[in-house]
PDB file of N, CA and C in Angstrom:
ATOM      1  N   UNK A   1      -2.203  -3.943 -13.380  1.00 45.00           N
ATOM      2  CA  UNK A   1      -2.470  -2.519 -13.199  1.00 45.00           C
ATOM      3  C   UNK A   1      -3.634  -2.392 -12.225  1.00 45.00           C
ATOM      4  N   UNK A   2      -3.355  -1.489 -11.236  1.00 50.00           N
ATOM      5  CA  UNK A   2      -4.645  -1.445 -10.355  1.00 50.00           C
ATOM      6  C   UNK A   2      -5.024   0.282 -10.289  1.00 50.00           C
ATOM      7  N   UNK A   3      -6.284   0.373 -10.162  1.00 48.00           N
ATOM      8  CA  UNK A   3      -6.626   1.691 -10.823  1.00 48.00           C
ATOM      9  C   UNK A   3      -6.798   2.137  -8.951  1.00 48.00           C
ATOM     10  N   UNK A   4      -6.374   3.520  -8.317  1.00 47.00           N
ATOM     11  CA  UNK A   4      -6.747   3.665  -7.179  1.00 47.00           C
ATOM     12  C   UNK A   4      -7.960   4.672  -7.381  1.00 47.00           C
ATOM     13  N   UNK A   5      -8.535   4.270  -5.958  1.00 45.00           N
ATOM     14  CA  UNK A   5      -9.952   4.975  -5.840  1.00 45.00           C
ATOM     15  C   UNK A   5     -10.226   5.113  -4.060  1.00 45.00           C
ATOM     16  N   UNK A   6     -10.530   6.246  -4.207  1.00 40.00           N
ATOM     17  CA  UNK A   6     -10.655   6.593  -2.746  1.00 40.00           C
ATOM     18  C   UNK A   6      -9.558   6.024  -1.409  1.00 40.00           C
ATOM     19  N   UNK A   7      -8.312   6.118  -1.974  1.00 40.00           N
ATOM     20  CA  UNK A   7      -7.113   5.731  -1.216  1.00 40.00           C
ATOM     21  C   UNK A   7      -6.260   7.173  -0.823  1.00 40.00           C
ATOM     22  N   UNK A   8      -7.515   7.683   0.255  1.00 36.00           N
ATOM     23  CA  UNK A   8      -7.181   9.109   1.017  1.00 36.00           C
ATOM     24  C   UNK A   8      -5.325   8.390   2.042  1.00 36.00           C
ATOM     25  N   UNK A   9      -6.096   7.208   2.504  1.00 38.00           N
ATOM     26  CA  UNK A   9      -5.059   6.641   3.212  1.00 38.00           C
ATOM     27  C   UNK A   9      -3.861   6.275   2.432  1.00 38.00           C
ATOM     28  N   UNK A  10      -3.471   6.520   1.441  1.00 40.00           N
ATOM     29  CA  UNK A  10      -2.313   5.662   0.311  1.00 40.00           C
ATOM     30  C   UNK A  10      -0.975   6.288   1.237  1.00 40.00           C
ATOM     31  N   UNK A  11      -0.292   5.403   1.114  1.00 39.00           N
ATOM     32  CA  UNK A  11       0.908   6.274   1.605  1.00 39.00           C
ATOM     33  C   UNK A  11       2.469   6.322   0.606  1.00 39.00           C
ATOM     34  N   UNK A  12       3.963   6.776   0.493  1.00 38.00           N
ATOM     35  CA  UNK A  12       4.506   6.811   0.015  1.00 38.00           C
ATOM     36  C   UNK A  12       5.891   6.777   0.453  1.00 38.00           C
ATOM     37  N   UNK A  13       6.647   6.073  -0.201  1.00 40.00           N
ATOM     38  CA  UNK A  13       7.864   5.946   0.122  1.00 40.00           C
ATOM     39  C   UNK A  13       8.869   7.487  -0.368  1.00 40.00           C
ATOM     40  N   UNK A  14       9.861   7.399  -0.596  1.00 42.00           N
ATOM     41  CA  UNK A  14      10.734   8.916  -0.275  1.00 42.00           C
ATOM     42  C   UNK A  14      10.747   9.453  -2.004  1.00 42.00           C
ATOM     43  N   UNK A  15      10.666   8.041  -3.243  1.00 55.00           N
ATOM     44  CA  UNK A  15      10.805   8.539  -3.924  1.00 55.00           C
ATOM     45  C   UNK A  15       9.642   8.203  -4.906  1.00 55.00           C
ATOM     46  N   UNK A  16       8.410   8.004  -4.171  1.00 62.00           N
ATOM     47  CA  UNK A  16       6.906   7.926  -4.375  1.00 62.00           C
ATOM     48  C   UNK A  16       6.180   8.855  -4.035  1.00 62.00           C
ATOM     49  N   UNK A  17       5.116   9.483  -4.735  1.00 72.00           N
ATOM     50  CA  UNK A  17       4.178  10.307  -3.950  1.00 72.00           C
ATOM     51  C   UNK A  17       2.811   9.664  -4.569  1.00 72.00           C
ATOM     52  N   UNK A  18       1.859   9.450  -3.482  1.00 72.00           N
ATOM     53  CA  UNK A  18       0.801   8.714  -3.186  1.00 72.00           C
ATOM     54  C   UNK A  18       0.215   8.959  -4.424  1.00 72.00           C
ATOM     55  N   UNK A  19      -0.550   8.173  -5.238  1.00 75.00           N
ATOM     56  CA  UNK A  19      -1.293   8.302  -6.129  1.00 75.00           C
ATOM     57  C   UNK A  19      -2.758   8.758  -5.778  1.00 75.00           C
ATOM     58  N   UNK A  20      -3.385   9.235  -6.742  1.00 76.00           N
ATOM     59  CA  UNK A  20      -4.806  10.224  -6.523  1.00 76.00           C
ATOM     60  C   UNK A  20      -5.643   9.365  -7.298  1.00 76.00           C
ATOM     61  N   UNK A  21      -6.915   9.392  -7.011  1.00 75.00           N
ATOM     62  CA  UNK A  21      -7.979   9.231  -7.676  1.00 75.00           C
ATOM     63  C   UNK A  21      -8.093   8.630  -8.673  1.00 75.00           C
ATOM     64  N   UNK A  22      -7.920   7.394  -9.220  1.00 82.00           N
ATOM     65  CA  UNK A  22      -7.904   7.443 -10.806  1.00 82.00           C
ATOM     66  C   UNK A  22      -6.491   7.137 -11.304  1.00 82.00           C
ATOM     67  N   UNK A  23      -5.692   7.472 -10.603  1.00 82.00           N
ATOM     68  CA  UNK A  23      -4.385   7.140 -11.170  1.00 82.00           C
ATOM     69  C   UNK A  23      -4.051   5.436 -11.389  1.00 82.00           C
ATOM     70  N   UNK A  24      -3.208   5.181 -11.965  1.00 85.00           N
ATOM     71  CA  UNK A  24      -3.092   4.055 -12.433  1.00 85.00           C
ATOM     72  C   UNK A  24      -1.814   3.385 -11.591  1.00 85.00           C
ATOM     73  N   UNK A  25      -2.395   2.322 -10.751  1.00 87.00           N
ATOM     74  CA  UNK A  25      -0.625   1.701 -10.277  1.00 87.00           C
ATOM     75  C   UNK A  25      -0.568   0.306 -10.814  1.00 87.00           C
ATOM     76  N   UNK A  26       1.116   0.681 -10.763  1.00 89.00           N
ATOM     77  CA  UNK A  26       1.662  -0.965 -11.800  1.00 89.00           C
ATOM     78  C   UNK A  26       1.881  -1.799 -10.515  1.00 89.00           C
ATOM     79  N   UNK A  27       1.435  -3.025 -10.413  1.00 92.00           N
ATOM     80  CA  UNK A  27       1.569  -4.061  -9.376  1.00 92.00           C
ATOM     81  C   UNK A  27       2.234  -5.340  -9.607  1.00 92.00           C
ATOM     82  N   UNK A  28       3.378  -5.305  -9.233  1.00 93.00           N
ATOM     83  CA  UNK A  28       3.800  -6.872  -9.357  1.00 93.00           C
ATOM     84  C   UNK A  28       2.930  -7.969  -8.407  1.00 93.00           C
ATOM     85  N   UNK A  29       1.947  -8.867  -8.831  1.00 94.00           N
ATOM     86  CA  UNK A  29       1.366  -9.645  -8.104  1.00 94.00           C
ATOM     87  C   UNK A  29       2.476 -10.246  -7.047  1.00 94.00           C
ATOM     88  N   UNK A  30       2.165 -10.115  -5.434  1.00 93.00           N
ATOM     89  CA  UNK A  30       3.076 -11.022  -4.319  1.00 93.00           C
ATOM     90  C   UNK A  30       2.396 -11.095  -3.097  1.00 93.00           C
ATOM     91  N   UNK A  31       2.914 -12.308  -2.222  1.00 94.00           N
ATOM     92  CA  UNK A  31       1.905 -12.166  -0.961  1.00 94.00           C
ATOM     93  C   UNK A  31       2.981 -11.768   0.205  1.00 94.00           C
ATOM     94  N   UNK A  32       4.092 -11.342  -0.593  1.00 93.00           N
ATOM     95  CA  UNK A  32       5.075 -11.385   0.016  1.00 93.00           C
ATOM     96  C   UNK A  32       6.271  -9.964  -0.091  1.00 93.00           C
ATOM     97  N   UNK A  33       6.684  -8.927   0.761  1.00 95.00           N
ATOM     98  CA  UNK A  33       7.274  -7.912   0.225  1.00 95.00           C
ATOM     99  C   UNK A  33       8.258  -7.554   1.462  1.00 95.00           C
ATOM    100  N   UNK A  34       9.334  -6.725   0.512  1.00 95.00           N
ATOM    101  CA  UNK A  34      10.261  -6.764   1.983  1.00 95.00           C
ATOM    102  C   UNK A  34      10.131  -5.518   2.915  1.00 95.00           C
ATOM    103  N   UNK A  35      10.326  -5.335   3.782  1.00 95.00           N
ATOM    104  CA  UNK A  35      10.559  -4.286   4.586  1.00 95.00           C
ATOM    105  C   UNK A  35      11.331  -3.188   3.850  1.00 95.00           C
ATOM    106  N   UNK A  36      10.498  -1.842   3.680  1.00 94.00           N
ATOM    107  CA  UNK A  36      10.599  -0.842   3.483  1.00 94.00           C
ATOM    108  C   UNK A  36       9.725  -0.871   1.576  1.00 94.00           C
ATOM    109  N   UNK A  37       9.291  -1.854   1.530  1.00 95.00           N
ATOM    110  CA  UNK A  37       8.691  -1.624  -0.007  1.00 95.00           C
ATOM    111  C   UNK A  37       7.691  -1.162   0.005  1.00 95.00           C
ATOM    112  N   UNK A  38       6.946  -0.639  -1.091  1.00 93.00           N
ATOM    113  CA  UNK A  38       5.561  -0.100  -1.086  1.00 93.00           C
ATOM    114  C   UNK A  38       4.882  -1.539  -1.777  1.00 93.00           C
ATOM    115  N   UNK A  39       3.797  -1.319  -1.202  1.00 94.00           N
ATOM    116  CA  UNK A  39       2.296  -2.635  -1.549  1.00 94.00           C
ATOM    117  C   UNK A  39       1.436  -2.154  -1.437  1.00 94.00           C
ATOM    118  N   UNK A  40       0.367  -3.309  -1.680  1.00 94.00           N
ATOM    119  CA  UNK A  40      -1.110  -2.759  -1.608  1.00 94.00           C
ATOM    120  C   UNK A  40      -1.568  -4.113  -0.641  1.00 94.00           C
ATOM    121  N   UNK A  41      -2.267  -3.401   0.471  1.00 95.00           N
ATOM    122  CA  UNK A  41      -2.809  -4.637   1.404  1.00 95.00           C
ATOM    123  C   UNK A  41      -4.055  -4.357   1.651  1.00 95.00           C
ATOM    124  N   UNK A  42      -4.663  -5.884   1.833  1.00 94.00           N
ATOM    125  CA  UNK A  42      -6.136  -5.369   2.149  1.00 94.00           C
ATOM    126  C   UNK A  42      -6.023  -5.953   3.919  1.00 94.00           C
ATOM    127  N   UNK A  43      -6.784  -4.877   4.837  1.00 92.00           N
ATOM    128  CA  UNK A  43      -6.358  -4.866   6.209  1.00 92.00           C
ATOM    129  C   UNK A  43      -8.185  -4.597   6.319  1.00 92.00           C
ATOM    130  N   UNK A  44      -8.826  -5.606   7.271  1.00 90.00           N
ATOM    131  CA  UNK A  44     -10.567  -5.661   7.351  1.00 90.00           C
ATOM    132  C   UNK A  44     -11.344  -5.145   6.317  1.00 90.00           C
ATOM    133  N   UNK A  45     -10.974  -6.161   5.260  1.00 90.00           N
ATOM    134  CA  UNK A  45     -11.766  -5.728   3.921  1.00 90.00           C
ATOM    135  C   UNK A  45     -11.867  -3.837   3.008  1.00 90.00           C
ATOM    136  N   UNK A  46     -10.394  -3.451   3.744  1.00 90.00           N
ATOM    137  CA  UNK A  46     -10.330  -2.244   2.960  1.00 90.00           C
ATOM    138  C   UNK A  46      -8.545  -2.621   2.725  1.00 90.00           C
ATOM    139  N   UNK A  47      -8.974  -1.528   1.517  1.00 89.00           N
ATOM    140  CA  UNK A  47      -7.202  -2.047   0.396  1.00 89.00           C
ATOM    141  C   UNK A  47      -6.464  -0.492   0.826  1.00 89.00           C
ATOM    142  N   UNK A  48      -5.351  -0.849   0.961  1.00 90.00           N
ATOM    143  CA  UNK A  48      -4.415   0.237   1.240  1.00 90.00           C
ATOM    144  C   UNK A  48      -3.209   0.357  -0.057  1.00 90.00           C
ATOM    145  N   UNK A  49      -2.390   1.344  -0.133  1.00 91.00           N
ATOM    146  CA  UNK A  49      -0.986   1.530  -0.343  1.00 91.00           C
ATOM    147  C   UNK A  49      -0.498   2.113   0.598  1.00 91.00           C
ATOM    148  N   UNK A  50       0.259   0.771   1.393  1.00 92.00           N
ATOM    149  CA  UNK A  50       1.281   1.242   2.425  1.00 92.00           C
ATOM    150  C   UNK A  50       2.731   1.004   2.159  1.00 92.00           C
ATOM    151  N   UNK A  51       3.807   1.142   2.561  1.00 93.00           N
ATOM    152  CA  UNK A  51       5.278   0.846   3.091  1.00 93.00           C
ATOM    153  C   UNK A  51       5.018  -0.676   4.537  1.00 93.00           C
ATOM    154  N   UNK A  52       5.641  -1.375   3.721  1.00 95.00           N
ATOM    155  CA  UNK A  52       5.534  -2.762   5.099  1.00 95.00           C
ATOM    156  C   UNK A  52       6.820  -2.216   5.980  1.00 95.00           C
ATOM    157  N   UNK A  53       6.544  -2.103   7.007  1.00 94.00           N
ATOM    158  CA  UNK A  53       7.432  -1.889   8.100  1.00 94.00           C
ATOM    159  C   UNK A  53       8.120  -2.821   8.740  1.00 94.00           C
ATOM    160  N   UNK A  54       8.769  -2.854   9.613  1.00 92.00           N
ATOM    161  CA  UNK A  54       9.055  -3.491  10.589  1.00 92.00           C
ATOM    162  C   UNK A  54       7.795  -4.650  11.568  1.00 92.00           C
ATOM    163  N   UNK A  55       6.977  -3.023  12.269  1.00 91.00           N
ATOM    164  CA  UNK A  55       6.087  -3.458  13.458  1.00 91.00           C
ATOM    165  C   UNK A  55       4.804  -3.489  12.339  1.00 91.00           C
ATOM    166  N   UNK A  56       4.536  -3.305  11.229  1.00 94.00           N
ATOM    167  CA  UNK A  56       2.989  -2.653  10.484  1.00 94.00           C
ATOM    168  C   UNK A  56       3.052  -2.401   9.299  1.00 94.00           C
ATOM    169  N   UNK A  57       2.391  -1.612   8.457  1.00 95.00           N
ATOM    170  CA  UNK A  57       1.621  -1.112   7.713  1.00 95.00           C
ATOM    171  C   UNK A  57       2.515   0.767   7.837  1.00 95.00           C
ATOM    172  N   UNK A  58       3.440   1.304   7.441  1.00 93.00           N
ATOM    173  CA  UNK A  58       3.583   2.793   7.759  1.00 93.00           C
ATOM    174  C   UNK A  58       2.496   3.823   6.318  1.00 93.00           C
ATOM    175  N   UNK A  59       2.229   4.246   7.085  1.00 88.00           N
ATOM    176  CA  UNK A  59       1.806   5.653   6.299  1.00 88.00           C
ATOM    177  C   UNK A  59       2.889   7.222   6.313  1.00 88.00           C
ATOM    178  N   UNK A  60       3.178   7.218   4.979  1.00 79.00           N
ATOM    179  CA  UNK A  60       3.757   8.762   5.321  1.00 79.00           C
ATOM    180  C   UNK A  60       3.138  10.010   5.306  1.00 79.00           C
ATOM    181  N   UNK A  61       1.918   9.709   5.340  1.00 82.00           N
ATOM    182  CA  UNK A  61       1.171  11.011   5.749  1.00 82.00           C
ATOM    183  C   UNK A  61       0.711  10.972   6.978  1.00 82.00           C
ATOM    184  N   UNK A  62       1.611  12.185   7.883  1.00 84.00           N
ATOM    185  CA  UNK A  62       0.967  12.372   9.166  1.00 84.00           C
ATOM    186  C   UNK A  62      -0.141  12.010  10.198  1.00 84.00           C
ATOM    187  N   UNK A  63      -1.176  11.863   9.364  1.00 88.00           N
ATOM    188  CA  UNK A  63      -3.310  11.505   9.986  1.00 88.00           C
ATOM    189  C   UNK A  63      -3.299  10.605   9.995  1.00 88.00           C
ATOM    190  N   UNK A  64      -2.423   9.460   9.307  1.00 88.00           N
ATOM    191  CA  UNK A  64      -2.921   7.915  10.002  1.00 88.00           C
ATOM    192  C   UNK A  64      -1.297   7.645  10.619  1.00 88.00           C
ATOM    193  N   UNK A  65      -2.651   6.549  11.310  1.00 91.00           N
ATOM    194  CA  UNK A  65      -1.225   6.147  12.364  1.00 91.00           C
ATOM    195  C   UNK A  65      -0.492   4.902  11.739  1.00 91.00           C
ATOM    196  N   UNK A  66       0.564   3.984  12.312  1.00 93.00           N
ATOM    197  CA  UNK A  66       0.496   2.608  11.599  1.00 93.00           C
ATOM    198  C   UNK A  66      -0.698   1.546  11.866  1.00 93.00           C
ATOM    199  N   UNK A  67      -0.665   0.623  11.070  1.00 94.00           N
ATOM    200  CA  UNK A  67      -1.147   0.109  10.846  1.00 94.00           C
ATOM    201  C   UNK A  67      -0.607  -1.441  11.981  1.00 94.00           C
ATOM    202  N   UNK A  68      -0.718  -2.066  12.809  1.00 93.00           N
ATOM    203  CA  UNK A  68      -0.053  -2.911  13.611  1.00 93.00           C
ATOM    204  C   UNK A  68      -0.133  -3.910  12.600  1.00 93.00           C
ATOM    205  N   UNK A  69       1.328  -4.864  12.742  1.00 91.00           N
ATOM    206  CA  UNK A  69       1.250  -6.097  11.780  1.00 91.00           C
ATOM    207  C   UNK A  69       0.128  -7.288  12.482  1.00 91.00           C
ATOM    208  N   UNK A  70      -0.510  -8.178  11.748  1.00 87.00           N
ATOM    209  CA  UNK A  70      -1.267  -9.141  12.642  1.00 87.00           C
ATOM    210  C   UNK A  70      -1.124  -9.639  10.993  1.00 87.00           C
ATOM    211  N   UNK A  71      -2.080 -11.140  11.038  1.00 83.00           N
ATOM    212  CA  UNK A  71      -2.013 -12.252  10.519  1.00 83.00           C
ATOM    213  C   UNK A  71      -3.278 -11.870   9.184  1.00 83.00           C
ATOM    214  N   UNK A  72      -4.333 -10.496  10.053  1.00 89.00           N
ATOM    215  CA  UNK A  72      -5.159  -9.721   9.132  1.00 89.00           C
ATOM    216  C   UNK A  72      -5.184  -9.117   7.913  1.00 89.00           C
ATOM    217  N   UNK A  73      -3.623  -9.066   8.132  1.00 93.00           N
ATOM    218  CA  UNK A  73      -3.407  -8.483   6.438  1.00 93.00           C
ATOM    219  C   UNK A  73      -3.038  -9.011   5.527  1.00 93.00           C
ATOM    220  N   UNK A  74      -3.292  -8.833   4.679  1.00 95.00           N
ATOM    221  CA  UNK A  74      -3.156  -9.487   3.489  1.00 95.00           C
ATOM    222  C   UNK A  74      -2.351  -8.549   2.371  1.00 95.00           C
ATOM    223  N   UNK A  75      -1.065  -9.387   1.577  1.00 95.00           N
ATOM    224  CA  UNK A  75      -0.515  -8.711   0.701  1.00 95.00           C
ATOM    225  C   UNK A  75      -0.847  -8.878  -0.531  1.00 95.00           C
ATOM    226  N   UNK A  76      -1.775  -8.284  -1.251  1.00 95.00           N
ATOM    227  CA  UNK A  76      -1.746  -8.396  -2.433  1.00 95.00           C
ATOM    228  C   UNK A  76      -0.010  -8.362  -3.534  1.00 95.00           C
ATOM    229  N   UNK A  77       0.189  -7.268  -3.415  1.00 95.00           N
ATOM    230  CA  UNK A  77       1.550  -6.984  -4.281  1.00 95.00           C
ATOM    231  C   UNK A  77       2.588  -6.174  -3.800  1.00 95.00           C
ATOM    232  N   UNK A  78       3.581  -5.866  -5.194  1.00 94.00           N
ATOM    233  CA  UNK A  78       4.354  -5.063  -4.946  1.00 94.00           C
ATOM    234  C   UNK A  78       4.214  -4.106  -5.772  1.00 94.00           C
ATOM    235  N   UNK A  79       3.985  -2.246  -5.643  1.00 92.00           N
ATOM    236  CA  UNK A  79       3.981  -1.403  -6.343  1.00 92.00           C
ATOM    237  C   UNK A  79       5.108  -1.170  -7.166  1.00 92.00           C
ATOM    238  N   UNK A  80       5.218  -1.190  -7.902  1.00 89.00           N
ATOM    239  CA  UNK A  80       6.495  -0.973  -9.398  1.00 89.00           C
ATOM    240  C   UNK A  80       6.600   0.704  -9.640  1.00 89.00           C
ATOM    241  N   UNK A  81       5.138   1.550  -9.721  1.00 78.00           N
ATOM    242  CA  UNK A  81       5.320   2.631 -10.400  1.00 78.00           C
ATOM    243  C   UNK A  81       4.074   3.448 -10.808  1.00 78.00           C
ATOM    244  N   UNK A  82       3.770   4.388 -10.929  1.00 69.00           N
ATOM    245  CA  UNK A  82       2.389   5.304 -10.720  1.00 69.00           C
ATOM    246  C   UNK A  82       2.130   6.265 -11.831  1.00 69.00           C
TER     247      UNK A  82
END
């Protein structure tokens, strides 16, 4: 279980909506996730919930951009549920 905190950046898949403050996410521990899943990555020592893309890191909220894939990120898991 990973508790989110200050994950303005969280993003969400179609039948996810980003968790707030405090909310509680279920994480399957992986370093590994497929294209189009939701995770939690840590990208220069800050932790995200993104969608792994193709090229990155996607956010579905408009204000951030992607995230470019590089060797920098790190996958903690796979999100299960909020």
């Amino acid at each position: 279980i990973w508790k989110a905190q200050s994950l303005s950046s969280a993003s969400a898949a179609t039948a996810w909506s980003p968790p707030k403050d405090g909310d509680l996410v279920y994480v399957e521990k992986r370093q590994i996730i497929e294209t189009g899943e939701i995770g939690i990555f840590i990208v220069n020592n800050e932790c995200f919930i993104k969608e792994a893309g193709e090229g990155g890191l996607i956010s579905h909220n408009p204000k951030y951009p992607i995230i470019p894939g590089s060797e920098n990120i790190q996958c903690i898991g796979k999100v299960l549920a909020k």
